[in-house]
Amino acid sequence: MGFTDKAKNKVEEMSGAAKERIGDMTDNERMRAEGATEQSEARARKAGENMKDAGRNARDAFTK
């Protein structure tokens, strides 16, 4: 995973956390849900990228 992908995922995860907290403070269920969704999507993307990296590392270990 490239640096820019990691940065984008982290920004989206942090943005989601902020939205969720603001939703908690204002009792805005919609904003709370949007924040939780953004965090989940960013974490899922991160997990997918980590799996790709692991696959590449395993492939490289066998080809060397």
CSV table of N, CA and C in Angstrom, one decimal:
chain,number,residue,atom,x,y,z
A,1,MET,N,0.9,-1.2,0.0
A,1,MET,CA,0.0,0.0,0.0
A,1,MET,C,0.9,1.2,0.0
A,2,GLY,N,0.6,2.2,-0.9
A,2,GLY,CA,1.4,3.3,-1.0
A,2,GLY,C,1.1,4.3,0.2
A,3,PHE,N,2.0,5.2,0.3
A,3,PHE,CA,1.9,6.2,1.4
A,3,PHE,C,0.6,7.0,1.3
A,4,THR,N,0.3,7.4,0.0
A,4,THR,CA,-0.9,8.3,-0.2
A,4,THR,C,-2.2,7.5,0.2
A,5,ASP,N,-2.2,6.2,-0.1
A,5,ASP,CA,-3.4,5.4,0.2
A,5,ASP,C,-3.5,5.3,1.8
A,6,LYS,N,-2.4,5.1,2.4
A,6,LYS,CA,-2.4,5.0,3.9
A,6,LYS,C,-2.9,6.3,4.5
A,7,ALA,N,-2.4,7.4,3.9
A,7,ALA,CA,-2.8,8.7,4.4
A,7,ALA,C,-4.3,9.0,4.2
A,8,LYS,N,-4.8,8.6,3.0
A,8,LYS,CA,-6.2,8.8,2.7
A,8,LYS,C,-7.1,8.0,3.7
A,9,ASN,N,-6.7,6.8,3.9
A,9,ASN,CA,-7.5,5.9,4.8
A,9,ASN,C,-7.5,6.5,6.2
A,10,LYS,N,-6.3,7.0,6.7
A,10,LYS,CA,-6.2,7.5,8.0
A,10,LYS,C,-7.0,8.8,8.2
A,11,VAL,N,-7.0,9.6,7.2
A,11,VAL,CA,-7.8,10.8,7.2
A,11,VAL,C,-9.3,10.5,7.2
A,12,GLU,N,-9.7,9.5,6.4
A,12,GLU,CA,-11.1,9.2,6.4
A,12,GLU,C,-11.5,8.5,7.8
A,13,GLU,N,-10.6,7.7,8.3
A,13,GLU,CA,-10.9,7.1,9.6
A,13,GLU,C,-11.1,8.2,10.7
A,14,MET,N,-10.2,9.2,10.7
A,14,MET,CA,-10.2,10.2,11.7
A,14,MET,C,-11.4,11.1,11.5
A,15,SER,N,-11.8,11.4,10.2
A,15,SER,CA,-13.0,12.2,9.9
A,15,SER,C,-14.2,11.5,10.4
A,16,GLY,N,-14.3,10.2,10.2
A,16,GLY,CA,-15.4,9.4,10.7
A,16,GLY,C,-15.5,9.4,12.2
A,17,ALA,N,-14.4,9.3,12.9
A,17,ALA,CA,-14.4,9.4,14.3
A,17,ALA,C,-14.9,10.7,14.8
A,18,ALA,N,-14.5,11.8,14.1
A,18,ALA,CA,-14.9,13.1,14.5
A,18,ALA,C,-16.4,13.3,14.3
A,19,LYS,N,-16.9,12.8,13.2
A,19,LYS,CA,-18.3,12.9,12.9
A,19,LYS,C,-19.1,12.1,14.0
A,20,GLU,N,-18.6,10.9,14.3
A,20,GLU,CA,-19.3,10.1,15.3
A,20,GLU,C,-19.4,10.8,16.6
A,21,ARG,N,-18.3,11.5,17.0
A,21,ARG,CA,-18.2,12.2,18.3
A,21,ARG,C,-19.2,13.4,18.3
A,22,ILE,N,-19.2,14.1,17.2
A,22,ILE,CA,-20.1,15.3,17.1
A,22,ILE,C,-21.5,14.8,17.1
A,23,GLY,N,-21.8,13.7,16.5
A,23,GLY,CA,-23.1,13.1,16.5
A,23,GLY,C,-23.5,12.7,17.9
A,24,ASP,N,-22.6,12.2,18.7
A,24,ASP,CA,-22.8,11.8,20.1
A,24,ASP,C,-23.2,13.1,20.9
A,25,MET,N,-22.4,14.1,20.7
A,25,MET,CA,-22.6,15.3,21.5
A,25,MET,C,-23.9,16.1,21.2
A,26,THR,N,-24.3,16.0,19.9
A,26,THR,CA,-25.5,16.7,19.5
A,26,THR,C,-26.7,15.8,19.4
A,27,ASP,N,-26.6,14.5,19.8
A,27,ASP,CA,-27.6,13.5,19.7
A,27,ASP,C,-28.2,13.4,18.3
A,28,ASN,N,-27.3,13.5,17.3
A,28,ASN,CA,-27.7,13.4,15.9
A,28,ASN,C,-27.3,12.0,15.5
A,29,GLU,N,-28.3,11.2,15.4
A,29,GLU,CA,-28.1,9.8,15.1
A,29,GLU,C,-27.6,9.6,13.7
A,30,ARG,N,-28.0,10.4,12.8
A,30,ARG,CA,-27.6,10.3,11.4
A,30,ARG,C,-26.1,10.6,11.2
A,31,MET,N,-25.6,11.6,11.9
A,31,MET,CA,-24.2,11.9,11.8
A,31,MET,C,-23.4,10.9,12.5
A,32,ARG,N,-23.9,10.4,13.6
A,32,ARG,CA,-23.2,9.3,14.4
A,32,ARG,C,-23.0,8.0,13.5
A,33,ALA,N,-24.1,7.7,12.7
A,33,ALA,CA,-24.1,6.6,11.8
A,33,ALA,C,-23.1,6.8,10.7
A,34,GLU,N,-23.1,8.0,10.1
A,34,GLU,CA,-22.2,8.3,9.0
A,34,GLU,C,-20.8,8.2,9.4
A,35,GLY,N,-20.5,8.7,10.6
A,35,GLY,CA,-19.1,8.6,11.2
A,35,GLY,C,-18.7,7.1,11.3
A,36,ALA,N,-19.6,6.3,11.9
A,36,ALA,CA,-19.2,4.9,12.1
A,36,ALA,C,-19.0,4.2,10.8
A,37,THR,N,-19.8,4.6,9.8
A,37,THR,CA,-19.7,4.0,8.4
A,37,THR,C,-18.4,4.3,7.8
A,38,GLU,N,-18.0,5.6,7.9
A,38,GLU,CA,-16.7,6.1,7.3
A,38,GLU,C,-15.6,5.3,8.0
A,39,GLN,N,-15.6,5.2,9.3
A,39,GLN,CA,-14.5,4.5,10.0
A,39,GLN,C,-14.5,3.0,9.5
A,40,SER,N,-15.6,2.4,9.4
A,40,SER,CA,-15.6,1.0,9.0
A,40,SER,C,-15.1,0.8,7.6
A,41,GLU,N,-15.5,1.7,6.7
A,41,GLU,CA,-15.0,1.6,5.3
A,41,GLU,C,-13.5,1.8,5.2
A,42,ALA,N,-13.0,2.8,6.0
A,42,ALA,CA,-11.6,3.0,6.0
A,42,ALA,C,-10.8,1.8,6.5
A,43,ARG,N,-11.3,1.2,7.6
A,43,ARG,CA,-10.7,0.1,8.2
A,43,ARG,C,-10.7,-1.1,7.3
A,44,ALA,N,-11.8,-1.3,6.5
A,44,ALA,CA,-11.9,-2.4,5.6
A,44,ALA,C,-11.0,-2.2,4.4
A,45,ARG,N,-10.8,-1.0,3.9
A,45,ARG,CA,-9.9,-0.7,2.9
A,45,ARG,C,-8.5,-1.0,3.3
A,46,LYS,N,-8.2,-0.6,4.6
A,46,LYS,CA,-6.8,-0.8,5.1
A,46,LYS,C,-6.5,-2.3,5.3
A,47,ALA,N,-7.5,-3.1,5.7
A,47,ALA,CA,-7.4,-4.5,5.8
A,47,ALA,C,-7.1,-5.2,4.5
A,48,GLY,N,-7.9,-4.7,3.5
A,48,GLY,CA,-7.7,-5.2,2.1
A,48,GLY,C,-6.3,-4.9,1.6
A,49,GLU,N,-5.8,-3.7,1.8
A,49,GLU,CA,-4.5,-3.4,1.4
A,49,GLU,C,-3.4,-4.2,2.1
A,50,ASN,N,-3.6,-4.4,3.4
A,50,ASN,CA,-2.7,-5.2,4.2
A,50,ASN,C,-2.6,-6.7,3.6
A,51,MET,N,-3.8,-7.2,3.2
A,51,MET,CA,-3.8,-8.5,2.6
A,51,MET,C,-3.0,-8.5,1.3
A,52,LYS,N,-3.2,-7.5,0.5
A,52,LYS,CA,-2.4,-7.4,-0.8
A,52,LYS,C,-1.0,-7.4,-0.5
A,53,ASP,N,-0.6,-6.6,0.5
A,53,ASP,CA,0.9,-6.5,0.9
A,53,ASP,C,1.4,-7.9,1.3
A,54,ALA,N,0.6,-8.6,2.1
A,54,ALA,CA,1.0,-9.9,2.6
A,54,ALA,C,1.2,-10.8,1.5
A,55,GLY,N,0.3,-10.8,0.5
A,55,GLY,CA,0.4,-11.7,-0.6
A,55,GLY,C,1.6,-11.4,-1.4
A,56,ARG,N,1.9,-10.1,-1.6
A,56,ARG,CA,3.1,-9.7,-2.4
A,56,ARG,C,4.4,-10.2,-1.6
A,57,ASN,N,4.4,-10.0,-0.3
A,57,ASN,CA,5.5,-10.4,0.5
A,57,ASN,C,5.7,-11.9,0.4
A,58,ALA,N,4.6,-12.7,0.5
A,58,ALA,CA,4.7,-14.1,0.4
A,58,ALA,C,5.2,-14.5,-1.0
A,59,ARG,N,4.7,-13.9,-2.0
A,59,ARG,CA,5.2,-14.2,-3.4
A,59,ARG,C,6.7,-13.9,-3.5
A,60,ASP,N,7.1,-12.7,-3.0
A,60,ASP,CA,8.5,-12.4,-3.1
A,60,ASP,C,9.4,-13.3,-2.3
A,61,ALA,N,8.9,-13.8,-1.2
A,61,ALA,CA,9.7,-14.8,-0.4
A,61,ALA,C,10.0,-16.1,-1.2
A,62,PHE,N,9.0,-16.5,-2.1
A,62,PHE,CA,9.2,-17.7,-2.8
A,62,PHE,C,10.0,-17.5,-4.1
A,63,THR,N,10.0,-16.3,-4.6
A,63,THR,CA,10.7,-16.1,-5.9
A,63,THR,C,12.1,-15.7,-5.7
A,64,LYS,N,12.5,-15.5,-4.4
A,64,LYS,CA,14.0,-15.1,-4.2
A,64,LYS,C,14.8,-16.3,-3.8
